[in-house]
Coordinates of C-alpha atoms in Angstrom, one line a residue:
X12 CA 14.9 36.9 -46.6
X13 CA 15.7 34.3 -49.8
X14 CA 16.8 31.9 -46.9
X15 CA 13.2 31.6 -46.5
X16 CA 12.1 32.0 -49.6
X17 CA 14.1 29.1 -50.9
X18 CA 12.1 27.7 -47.8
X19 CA 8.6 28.3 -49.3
X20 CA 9.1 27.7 -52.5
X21 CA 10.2 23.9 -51.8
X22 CA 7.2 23.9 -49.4
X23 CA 4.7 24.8 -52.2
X24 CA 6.7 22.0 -54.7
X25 CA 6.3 19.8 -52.2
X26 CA 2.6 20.5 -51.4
X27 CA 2.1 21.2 -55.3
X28 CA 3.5 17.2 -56.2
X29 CA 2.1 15.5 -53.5
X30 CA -1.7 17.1 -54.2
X31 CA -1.2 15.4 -58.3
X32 CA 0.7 12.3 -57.1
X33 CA -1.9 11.6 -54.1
X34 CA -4.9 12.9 -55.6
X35 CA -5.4 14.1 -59.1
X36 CA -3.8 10.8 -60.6
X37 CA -5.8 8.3 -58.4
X38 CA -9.2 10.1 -59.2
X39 CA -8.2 11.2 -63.2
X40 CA -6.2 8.9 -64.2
X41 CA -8.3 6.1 -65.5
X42 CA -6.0 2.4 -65.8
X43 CA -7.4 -0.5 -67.5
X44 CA -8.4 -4.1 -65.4
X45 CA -5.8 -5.5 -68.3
X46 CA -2.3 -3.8 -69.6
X47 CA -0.7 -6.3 -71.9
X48 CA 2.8 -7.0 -70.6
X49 CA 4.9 -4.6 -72.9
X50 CA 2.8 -1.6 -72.4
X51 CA 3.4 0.6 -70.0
X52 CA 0.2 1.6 -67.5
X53 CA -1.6 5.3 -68.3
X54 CA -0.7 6.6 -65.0
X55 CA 3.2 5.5 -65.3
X56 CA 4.2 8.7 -66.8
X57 CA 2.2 11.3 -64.3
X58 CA 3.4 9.5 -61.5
X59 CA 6.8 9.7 -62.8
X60 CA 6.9 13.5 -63.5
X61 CA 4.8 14.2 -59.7
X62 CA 7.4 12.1 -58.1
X63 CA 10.5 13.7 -59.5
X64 CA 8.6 16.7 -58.6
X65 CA 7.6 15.6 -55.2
X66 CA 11.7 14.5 -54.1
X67 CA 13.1 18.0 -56.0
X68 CA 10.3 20.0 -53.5
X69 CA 11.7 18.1 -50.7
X70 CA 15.2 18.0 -51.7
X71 CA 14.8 22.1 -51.8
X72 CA 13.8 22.1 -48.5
X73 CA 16.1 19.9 -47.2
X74 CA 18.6 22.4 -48.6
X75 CA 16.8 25.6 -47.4
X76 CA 17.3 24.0 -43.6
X77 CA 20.8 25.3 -43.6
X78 CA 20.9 28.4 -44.7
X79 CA 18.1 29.3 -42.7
X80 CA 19.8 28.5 -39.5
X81 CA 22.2 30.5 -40.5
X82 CA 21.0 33.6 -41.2
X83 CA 18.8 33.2 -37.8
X84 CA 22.5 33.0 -36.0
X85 CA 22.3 36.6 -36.9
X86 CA 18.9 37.7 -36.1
X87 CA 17.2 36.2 -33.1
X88 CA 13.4 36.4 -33.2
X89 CA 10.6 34.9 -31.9
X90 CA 9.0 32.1 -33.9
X91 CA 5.3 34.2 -33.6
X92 CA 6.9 37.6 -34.3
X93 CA 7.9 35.7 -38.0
X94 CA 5.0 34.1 -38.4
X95 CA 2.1 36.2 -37.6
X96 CA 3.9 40.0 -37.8
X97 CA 4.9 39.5 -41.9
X98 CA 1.0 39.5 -43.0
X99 CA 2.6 39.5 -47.0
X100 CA 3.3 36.2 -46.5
X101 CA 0.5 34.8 -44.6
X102 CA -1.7 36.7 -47.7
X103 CA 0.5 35.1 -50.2
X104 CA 0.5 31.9 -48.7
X105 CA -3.4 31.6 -48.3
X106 CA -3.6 32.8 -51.9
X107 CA -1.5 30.0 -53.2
X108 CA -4.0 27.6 -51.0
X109 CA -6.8 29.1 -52.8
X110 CA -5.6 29.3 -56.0
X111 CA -4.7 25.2 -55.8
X112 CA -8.0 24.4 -54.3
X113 CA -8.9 26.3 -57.4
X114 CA -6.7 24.0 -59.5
X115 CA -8.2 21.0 -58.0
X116 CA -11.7 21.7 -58.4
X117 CA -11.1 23.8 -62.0
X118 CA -9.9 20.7 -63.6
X119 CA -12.6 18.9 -63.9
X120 CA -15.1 21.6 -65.7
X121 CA -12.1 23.4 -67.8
X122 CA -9.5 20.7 -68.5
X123 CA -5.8 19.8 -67.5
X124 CA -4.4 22.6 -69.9
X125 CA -6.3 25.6 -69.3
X126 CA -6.2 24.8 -65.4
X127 CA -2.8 24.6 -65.6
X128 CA -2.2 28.0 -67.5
X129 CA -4.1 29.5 -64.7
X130 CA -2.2 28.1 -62.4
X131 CA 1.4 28.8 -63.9
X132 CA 0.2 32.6 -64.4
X133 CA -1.1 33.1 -60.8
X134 CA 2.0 31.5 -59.3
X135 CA 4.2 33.3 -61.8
X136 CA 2.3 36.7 -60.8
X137 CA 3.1 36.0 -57.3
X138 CA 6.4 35.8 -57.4
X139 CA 6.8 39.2 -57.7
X140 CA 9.3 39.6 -60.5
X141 CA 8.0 41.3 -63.7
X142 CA 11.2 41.8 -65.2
X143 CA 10.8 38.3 -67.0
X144 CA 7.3 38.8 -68.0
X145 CA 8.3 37.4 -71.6
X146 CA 9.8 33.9 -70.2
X147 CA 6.7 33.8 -67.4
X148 CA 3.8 34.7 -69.7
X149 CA 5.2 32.0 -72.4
X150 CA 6.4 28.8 -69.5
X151 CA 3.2 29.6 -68.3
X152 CA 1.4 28.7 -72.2
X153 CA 4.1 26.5 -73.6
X154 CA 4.7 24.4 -70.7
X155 CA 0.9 22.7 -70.4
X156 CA 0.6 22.2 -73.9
X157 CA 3.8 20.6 -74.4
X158 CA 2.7 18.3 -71.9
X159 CA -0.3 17.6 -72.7
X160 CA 1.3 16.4 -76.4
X161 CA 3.9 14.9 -75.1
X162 CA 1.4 12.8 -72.7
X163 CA -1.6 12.5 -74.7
X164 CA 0.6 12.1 -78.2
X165 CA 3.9 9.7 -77.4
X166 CA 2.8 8.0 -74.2
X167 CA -1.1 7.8 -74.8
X168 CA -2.2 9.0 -71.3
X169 CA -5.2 10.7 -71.2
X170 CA -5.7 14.2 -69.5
X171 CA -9.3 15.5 -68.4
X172 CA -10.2 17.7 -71.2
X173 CA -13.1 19.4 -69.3
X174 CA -16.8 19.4 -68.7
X175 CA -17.1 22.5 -70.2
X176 CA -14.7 22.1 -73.3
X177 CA -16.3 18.8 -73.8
X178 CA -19.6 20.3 -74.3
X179 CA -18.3 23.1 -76.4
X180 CA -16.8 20.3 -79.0
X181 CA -19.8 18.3 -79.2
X182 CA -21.8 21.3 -79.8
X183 CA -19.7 22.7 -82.3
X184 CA -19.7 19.4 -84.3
X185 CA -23.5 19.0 -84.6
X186 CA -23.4 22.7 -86.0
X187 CA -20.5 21.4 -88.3

């Protein structure tokens, strides 16, 4: 069973990189006509971070391959009987679909930070394991916001703060 699950879980990396590096970062990622010649371009640093995502999904399943074949030296099933007779994983798997088409379209109205603490939480949750509910609860927090400073604050890159946020602000400072 990990055999697979080392499987999966460089399947969703993979999925996960590819969706930011092919289409969040084209469509969010605003870059200037002109970037003087020692700058470096807004969407250097996303890219960046989704590729060295994108090759560590693949590389994982590049190394699932072998251990997967195996373990299936030992148990010889057929290729339907896997797919379609575990139903946990064909649940889990269409919930991780809808929770990134979720991501996707979430972005734009609530921002790149609250999206993305959904979106750590719900995978966290699905793993399963609640005996790190400290470590997931706080990665799943800590880990947007430290992004989005180390983005927005060293490197300059803007993130998509949010219809919804955005209107919240501006409303708040004409009370103010």
């Amino acid at each position: 069973m990990n055999q697979n699950r080392d499987f999966y879980a460089g399947l969703v990396a993979t999925v996960f990189f590819a969706v930011i590096l092919f289409v969040l970062i084209p469509i969010y990622v605003k870059v200037p006509s002109f970037i003087p010649g020692f700058a470096p371009p807004p969407d250097m640093w996303p890219r960046v971070v989704a590729v060295i995502g994108l090759v560590m999904g693949v590389l994982a399943l590049v190394l699932a391959f072998p251990k997967m074949r195996e373990a299936s030296r030992d148990r010889v099933e057929g290729f339907g009987n896997r797919i379609l007779g575990n139903k946990t994983h064909l649940m889990r798997f269409a919930g991780i679909l809808i929770v990134f088409v979720a991501f996707v379209y979430g972005m734009p109205l609530i921002g790149f930070v609250p999206a993305t603490v959904l979106l750590l939480g719900v995978l966290f949750i699905m793993t399963g394991n609640f005996e790190r509910k400290f470590w997931m609860i706080g990665l799943a927090v800590i880990f947007p916001v430290l992004l989005y400073l180390l983005f927005t604050e060293v490197t300059h890159t803007p993130f998509p703060k949010g219809k919804l946020l955005s209107a919240n602000i501006s409303h708040l400072t004409t009370l103010i």
